[in-house]
Amino acid sequence: MIMTETPAPHASHQGAHRLDAAAFTTLRITEAEDRLHARLDRPEVRNAIDATMVDELHALCAHLEHHPKILILSGTDPDPQTGRPGVFASGADIGQLRARRRDDALRGVNSTAFDRLAKLPMPVIAALDGYALGGGAELAWAADFRLGTRELRIGQPETGLGIIPAAGALWRLRELAGEAMAKEILLAGRILDAEEALAHGLLNAVHPAEELLEAADALADRIARQDPLAVRISKQVFHMPREAHPQIDNLAQAILFESEAKFDRMQAFLDRKRRKAAEKNTGDDA
């Protein structure tokens, strides 16, 4: 792991490659060698996204831009003792949102953070339970993968509050679900359940609530088995405009054709194939 000389915001003094989890107040951070799990943690307001959470998302992104890892985003787990359901994020903090004016909108408070998260080097997995509404839905749209529970309700109710969803939904939803469904969500305030979201390509899979985080980790395991550089470059090339292809593909492949991982992984593949052929021949001779 590469170490930085100057710790990033919220970095630990014991190791600049790890965030100081105790320094966060709206996110609960768990960091491993190949992934980082950030749980939205404002259960008293159903994880409404406020200015502090946005600042902490920026700190999280700064860390992952320097030390690329898979990111898992989730919300509050269900509490069987109190019966409180799980929730990803019920939206932006309406109290703060009501006080914002023109200059706040022009600064793109939420959109800047969500766009930065979408552009992280390694994939982002959003594990969605309960409500993912407004800004919470837009945070989910910025992820590369979305897993949901059967209890999920997701949508954009902003026009009912006299505003627009300006943190990515107005253009990401068309790309994800097509124009017809995007307009129904954006202009008619339709809230989708998990099966509807899955059917329209807004979720990758639906899992029981108690298996959601296990499924997110299983997906992260699959990503982690790939070559990290190939994953990073694939994500960057995927988001390039159409006119950049195929030239950008050729340039990206040229970089990977010279990587040690390419030679090692392909040699390992050939060795496995050779061993299987030898084992088959031995079995036939017997």
GROMACS .gro file of C-alpha atoms in nm:
model
  286
    1MET     CA    1   0.000   0.000   0.000
    2ILE     CA    2   0.138   0.343  -0.096
    3MET     CA    3   0.167   0.583   0.196
    4THR     CA    4   0.124   0.960   0.170
    5GLU     CA    5   0.358   1.201   0.344
    6THR     CA    6   0.072   1.433   0.438
    7PRO     CA    7  -0.245   1.274   0.577
    8ALA     CA    8  -0.568   1.345   0.393
    9PRO     CA    9  -0.857   1.501   0.587
   10HIS     CA   10  -0.966   1.266   0.868
   11ALA     CA   11  -0.656   1.049   0.811
   12SER     CA   12  -0.515   0.852   1.101
   13HIS     CA   13  -0.173   0.943   1.242
   14GLN     CA   14  -0.099   0.573   1.279
   15GLY     CA   15  -0.136   0.520   0.905
   16ALA     CA   16  -0.215   0.788   0.650
   17HIS     CA   17  -0.367   0.524   0.423
   18ARG     CA   18  -0.658   0.475   0.667
   19LEU     CA   19  -0.921   0.724   0.769
   20ASP     CA   20  -0.966   0.812   1.133
   21ALA     CA   21  -1.313   0.666   1.175
   22ALA     CA   22  -1.364   0.845   1.506
   23ALA     CA   23  -1.335   1.184   1.334
   24PHE     CA   24  -1.659   1.132   1.139
   25THR     CA   25  -1.994   1.224   1.292
   26THR     CA   26  -2.245   1.145   1.013
   27LEU     CA   27  -2.071   0.843   0.859
   28ARG     CA   28  -1.951   0.524   1.026
   29ILE     CA   29  -1.635   0.407   0.854
   30THR     CA   30  -1.493   0.055   0.836
   31GLU     CA   31  -1.181   0.018   0.623
   32ALA     CA   32  -1.013  -0.300   0.497
   33GLU     CA   33  -0.725  -0.360   0.259
   34ASP     CA   34  -0.935  -0.368  -0.058
   35ARG     CA   35  -1.257  -0.188   0.040
   36LEU     CA   36  -1.409   0.081   0.258
   37HIS     CA   37  -1.760   0.065   0.404
   38ALA     CA   38  -1.929   0.397   0.486
   39ARG     CA   39  -2.264   0.383   0.668
   40LEU     CA   40  -2.482   0.693   0.672
   41ASP     CA   41  -2.547   0.750   1.041
   42ARG     CA   42  -2.811   1.009   1.126
   43PRO     CA   43  -3.090   0.769   1.226
   44GLU     CA   44  -3.281   1.032   1.423
   45VAL     CA   45  -3.360   1.212   1.093
   46ARG     CA   46  -3.366   0.902   0.871
   47ASN     CA   47  -3.014   0.982   0.745
   48ALA     CA   48  -3.112   1.315   0.591
   49ILE     CA   49  -2.812   1.452   0.404
   50ASP     CA   50  -2.690   1.774   0.570
   51ALA     CA   51  -2.387   1.999   0.514
   52THR     CA   52  -2.173   1.799   0.758
   53MET     CA   53  -2.244   1.475   0.574
   54VAL     CA   54  -2.154   1.641   0.243
   55ASP     CA   55  -1.824   1.761   0.392
   56GLU     CA   56  -1.752   1.411   0.519
   57LEU     CA   57  -1.834   1.260   0.180
   58HIS     CA   58  -1.576   1.497   0.031
   59ALA     CA   59  -1.318   1.382   0.289
   60LEU     CA   60  -1.403   1.021   0.206
   61CYS     CA   61  -1.359   1.088  -0.167
   62ALA     CA   62  -1.028   1.266  -0.110
   63HIS     CA   63  -0.899   0.957   0.070
   64LEU     CA   64  -1.020   0.713  -0.196
   65GLU     CA   65  -0.884   0.927  -0.479
   66HIS     CA   66  -0.536   0.887  -0.327
   67HIS     CA   67  -0.583   0.527  -0.208
   68PRO     CA   68  -0.828   0.360  -0.451
   69LYS     CA   69  -1.052   0.099  -0.293
   70ILE     CA   70  -1.399  -0.038  -0.354
   71LEU     CA   71  -1.655   0.172  -0.166
   72ILE     CA   72  -1.970   0.027  -0.010
   73LEU     CA   73  -2.231   0.285   0.093
   74SER     CA   74  -2.518   0.182   0.318
   75GLY     CA   75  -2.759   0.333   0.566
   76THR     CA   76  -2.899   0.245   0.906
   77ASP     CA   77  -2.968  -0.124   0.970
   78PRO     CA   78  -3.313  -0.239   1.087
   79ASP     CA   79  -3.342  -0.256   1.465
   80PRO     CA   80  -3.537  -0.568   1.564
   81GLN     CA   81  -3.560  -0.455   1.928
   82THR     CA   82  -3.735  -0.127   1.854
   83GLY     CA   83  -3.892  -0.236   1.526
   84ARG     CA   84  -3.725   0.059   1.352
   85PRO     CA   85  -3.686  -0.024   0.981
   86GLY     CA   86  -3.364   0.023   0.793
   87VAL     CA   87  -3.318   0.340   0.588
   88PHE     CA   88  -3.059   0.453   0.335
   89ALA     CA   89  -3.135   0.826   0.318
   90SER     CA   90  -3.471   1.001   0.326
   91GLY     CA   91  -3.335   1.298   0.128
   92ALA     CA   92  -3.164   1.626   0.197
   93ASP     CA   93  -3.209   1.795   0.533
   94ILE     CA   94  -3.524   1.998   0.455
   95GLY     CA   95  -3.450   2.250   0.731
   96GLN     CA   96  -3.115   2.333   0.574
   97LEU     CA   97  -3.254   2.306   0.221
   98ARG     CA   98  -3.531   2.557   0.293
   99ALA     CA   99  -3.272   2.810   0.410
  100ARG     CA  100  -3.054   2.779   0.100
  101ARG     CA  101  -3.066   3.055  -0.160
  102ARG     CA  102  -2.947   3.118  -0.516
  103ASP     CA  103  -2.574   3.126  -0.436
  104ASP     CA  104  -2.601   2.793  -0.251
  105ALA     CA  105  -2.762   2.635  -0.556
  106LEU     CA  106  -2.490   2.775  -0.784
  107ARG     CA  107  -2.225   2.618  -0.558
  108GLY     CA  108  -2.381   2.276  -0.621
  109VAL     CA  109  -2.357   2.164  -0.259
  110ASN     CA  110  -2.479   1.807  -0.312
  111SER     CA  111  -2.414   1.770  -0.684
  112THR     CA  112  -2.041   1.840  -0.646
  113ALA     CA  113  -2.000   1.573  -0.379
  114PHE     CA  114  -2.210   1.313  -0.565
  115ASP     CA  115  -2.028   1.376  -0.893
  116ARG     CA  116  -1.694   1.336  -0.715
  117LEU     CA  117  -1.815   1.007  -0.567
  118ALA     CA  118  -1.929   0.883  -0.911
  119LYS     CA  119  -1.580   0.952  -1.049
  120LEU     CA  120  -1.390   0.759  -0.782
  121PRO     CA  121  -1.123   0.531  -0.932
  122MET     CA  122  -1.274   0.204  -0.806
  123PRO     CA  123  -1.640   0.094  -0.817
  124VAL     CA  124  -1.898   0.221  -0.568
  125ILE     CA  125  -2.169  -0.015  -0.437
  126ALA     CA  126  -2.485   0.133  -0.280
  127ALA     CA  127  -2.669  -0.104  -0.045
  128LEU     CA  128  -3.022   0.038  -0.019
  129ASP     CA  129  -3.282  -0.036   0.246
  130GLY     CA  130  -3.601   0.145   0.341
  131TYR     CA  131  -3.622   0.495   0.197
  132ALA     CA  132  -3.385   0.633  -0.067
  133LEU     CA  133  -3.560   0.955  -0.160
  134GLY     CA  134  -3.457   1.290  -0.304
  135GLY     CA  135  -3.089   1.345  -0.234
  136GLY     CA  136  -3.069   0.991  -0.100
  137ALA     CA  137  -3.181   0.855  -0.437
  138GLU     CA  138  -2.939   1.084  -0.617
  139LEU     CA  139  -2.656   0.954  -0.399
  140ALA     CA  140  -2.760   0.602  -0.502
  141TRP     CA  141  -2.775   0.693  -0.874
  142ALA     CA  142  -2.411   0.809  -0.849
  143ALA     CA  143  -2.298   0.458  -0.750
  144ASP     CA  144  -2.182   0.197  -1.002
  145PHE     CA  145  -2.396  -0.079  -0.849
  146ARG     CA  146  -2.719  -0.064  -0.651
  147LEU     CA  147  -2.847  -0.351  -0.437
  148GLY     CA  148  -3.182  -0.316  -0.264
  149THR     CA  149  -3.408  -0.486  -0.011
  150ARG     CA  150  -3.775  -0.571  -0.060
  151GLU     CA  151  -3.857  -0.281   0.173
  152LEU     CA  152  -3.688  -0.023  -0.052
  153ARG     CA  153  -3.882   0.279  -0.173
  154ILE     CA  154  -3.685   0.503  -0.409
  155GLY     CA  155  -3.771   0.818  -0.603
  156GLN     CA  156  -3.747   1.193  -0.649
  157PRO     CA  157  -4.022   1.395  -0.475
  158GLU     CA  158  -3.850   1.733  -0.526
  159THR     CA  159  -4.103   1.893  -0.760
  160GLY     CA  160  -4.364   1.848  -0.487
  161LEU     CA  161  -4.144   2.075  -0.273
  162GLY     CA  162  -4.108   2.340  -0.541
  163ILE     CA  163  -3.754   2.251  -0.650
  164ILE     CA  164  -3.579   2.014  -0.892
  165PRO     CA  165  -3.349   1.720  -0.816
  166ALA     CA  166  -3.030   1.905  -0.907
  167ALA     CA  167  -2.771   1.655  -0.781
  168GLY     CA  168  -2.770   1.426  -1.083
  169ALA     CA  169  -3.116   1.269  -1.117
  170LEU     CA  170  -3.223   1.492  -1.406
  171TRP     CA  171  -2.962   1.335  -1.633
  172ARG     CA  172  -2.857   1.009  -1.465
  173LEU     CA  173  -3.211   0.869  -1.454
  174ARG     CA  174  -3.253   0.896  -1.830
  175GLU     CA  175  -2.928   0.701  -1.877
  176LEU     CA  176  -3.029   0.439  -1.620
  177ALA     CA  177  -3.400   0.384  -1.681
  178GLY     CA  178  -3.484   0.548  -2.013
  179GLU     CA  179  -3.679   0.864  -2.084
  180ALA     CA  180  -4.031   0.739  -2.013
  181MET     CA  181  -3.963   0.609  -1.662
  182ALA     CA  182  -3.726   0.897  -1.585
  183LYS     CA  183  -4.001   1.150  -1.661
  184GLU     CA  184  -4.253   0.962  -1.450
  185ILE     CA  185  -4.015   0.970  -1.152
  186LEU     CA  186  -3.900   1.328  -1.208
  187LEU     CA  187  -4.218   1.502  -1.325
  188ALA     CA  188  -4.494   1.296  -1.163
  189GLY     CA  189  -4.319   1.210  -0.837
  190ARG     CA  190  -4.349   0.833  -0.880
  191ILE     CA  191  -4.189   0.636  -0.597
  192LEU     CA  192  -4.075   0.288  -0.700
  193ASP     CA  193  -4.062  -0.025  -0.489
  194ALA     CA  194  -3.770  -0.266  -0.517
  195GLU     CA  195  -3.920  -0.494  -0.784
  196GLU     CA  196  -4.017  -0.196  -1.001
  197ALA     CA  197  -3.670  -0.047  -0.964
  198LEU     CA  198  -3.515  -0.382  -1.057
  199ALA     CA  199  -3.739  -0.419  -1.361
  200HIS     CA  200  -3.637  -0.074  -1.489
  201GLY     CA  201  -3.264  -0.129  -1.444
  202LEU     CA  202  -3.227   0.092  -1.140
  203LEU     CA  203  -3.116  -0.197  -0.919
  204ASN     CA  204  -2.873  -0.480  -0.988
  205ALA     CA  205  -3.040  -0.720  -0.745
  206VAL     CA  206  -3.289  -0.744  -0.458
  207HIS     CA  207  -3.200  -0.924  -0.132
  208PRO     CA  208  -3.365  -0.983   0.207
  209ALA     CA  209  -3.269  -0.703   0.446
  210GLU     CA  210  -3.065  -0.936   0.667
  211GLU     CA  211  -2.856  -1.043   0.364
  212LEU     CA  212  -2.804  -0.700   0.205
  213LEU     CA  213  -2.457  -0.622   0.339
  214GLU     CA  214  -2.342  -0.979   0.284
  215ALA     CA  215  -2.449  -0.944  -0.080
  216ALA     CA  216  -2.264  -0.611  -0.108
  217ASP     CA  217  -1.948  -0.773   0.027
  218ALA     CA  218  -1.990  -1.069  -0.210
  219LEU     CA  219  -2.008  -0.826  -0.504
  220ALA     CA  220  -1.702  -0.644  -0.368
  221ASP     CA  221  -1.524  -0.982  -0.348
  222ARG     CA  222  -1.594  -1.044  -0.716
  223ILE     CA  223  -1.460  -0.701  -0.809
  224ALA     CA  224  -1.154  -0.750  -0.586
  225ARG     CA  225  -1.064  -1.072  -0.773
  226GLN     CA  226  -1.017  -0.870  -1.093
  227ASP     CA  227  -0.698  -0.682  -1.172
  228PRO     CA  228  -0.737  -0.345  -0.994
  229LEU     CA  229  -0.571  -0.145  -1.274
  230ALA     CA  230  -0.793  -0.308  -1.538
  231VAL     CA  231  -1.100  -0.228  -1.328
  232ARG     CA  232  -0.995   0.134  -1.281
  233ILE     CA  233  -0.924   0.186  -1.649
  234SER     CA  234  -1.244   0.006  -1.754
  235LYS     CA  235  -1.449   0.240  -1.532
  236GLN     CA  236  -1.281   0.549  -1.678
  237VAL     CA  237  -1.318   0.436  -2.040
  238PHE     CA  238  -1.681   0.330  -1.984
  239HIS     CA  239  -1.775   0.689  -1.895
  240MET     CA  240  -1.597   0.848  -2.191
  241PRO     CA  241  -1.820   1.013  -2.456
  242ARG     CA  242  -1.897   0.809  -2.769
  243GLU     CA  243  -1.671   1.022  -2.988
  244ALA     CA  244  -1.370   0.919  -2.777
  245HIS     CA  245  -1.412   0.555  -2.886
  246PRO     CA  246  -1.241   0.345  -3.019
  247GLN     CA  247  -0.926   0.554  -2.983
  248ILE     CA  248  -0.950   0.570  -2.604
  249ASP     CA  249  -1.005   0.193  -2.591
  250ASN     CA  250  -0.686   0.134  -2.790
  251LEU     CA  251  -0.484   0.367  -2.569
  252ALA     CA  252  -0.618   0.207  -2.252
  253GLN     CA  253  -0.545  -0.141  -2.385
  254ALA     CA  254  -0.191  -0.031  -2.476
  255ILE     CA  255  -0.130   0.061  -2.112
  256LEU     CA  256  -0.265  -0.270  -1.986
  257PHE     CA  257  -0.072  -0.475  -2.245
  258GLU     CA  258   0.248  -0.355  -2.075
  259SER     CA  259   0.137  -0.425  -1.716
  260GLU     CA  260   0.294  -0.705  -1.512
  261ALA     CA  261  -0.051  -0.817  -1.399
  262LYS     CA  262  -0.149  -0.890  -1.759
  263PHE     CA  263   0.148  -1.123  -1.809
  264ASP     CA  264   0.108  -1.287  -1.468
  265ARG     CA  265  -0.269  -1.342  -1.497
  266MET     CA  266  -0.253  -1.471  -1.853
  267GLN     CA  267   0.035  -1.705  -1.767
  268ALA     CA  268  -0.163  -1.836  -1.469
  269PHE     CA  269  -0.460  -1.896  -1.702
  270LEU     CA  270  -0.241  -2.090  -1.947
  271ASP     CA  271  -0.085  -2.290  -1.664
  272ARG     CA  272  -0.430  -2.387  -1.531
  273LYS     CA  273  -0.543  -2.488  -1.880
  274ARG     CA  274  -0.228  -2.698  -1.924
  275ARG     CA  275  -0.278  -2.870  -1.589
  276LYS     CA  276  -0.640  -2.953  -1.666
  277ALA     CA  277  -0.540  -3.097  -2.005
  278ALA     CA  278  -0.269  -3.305  -1.840
  279GLU     CA  279  -0.511  -3.432  -1.574
  280LYS     CA  280  -0.765  -3.522  -1.843
  281ASN     CA  281  -0.504  -3.712  -2.044
  282THR     CA  282  -0.393  -3.898  -1.731
  283GLY     CA  283  -0.753  -3.996  -1.662
  284ASP     CA  284  -0.806  -4.115  -2.020
  285ASP     CA  285  -0.490  -4.328  -2.006
  286ALA     CA  286  -0.614  -4.493  -1.688
   0.00000   0.00000   0.00000
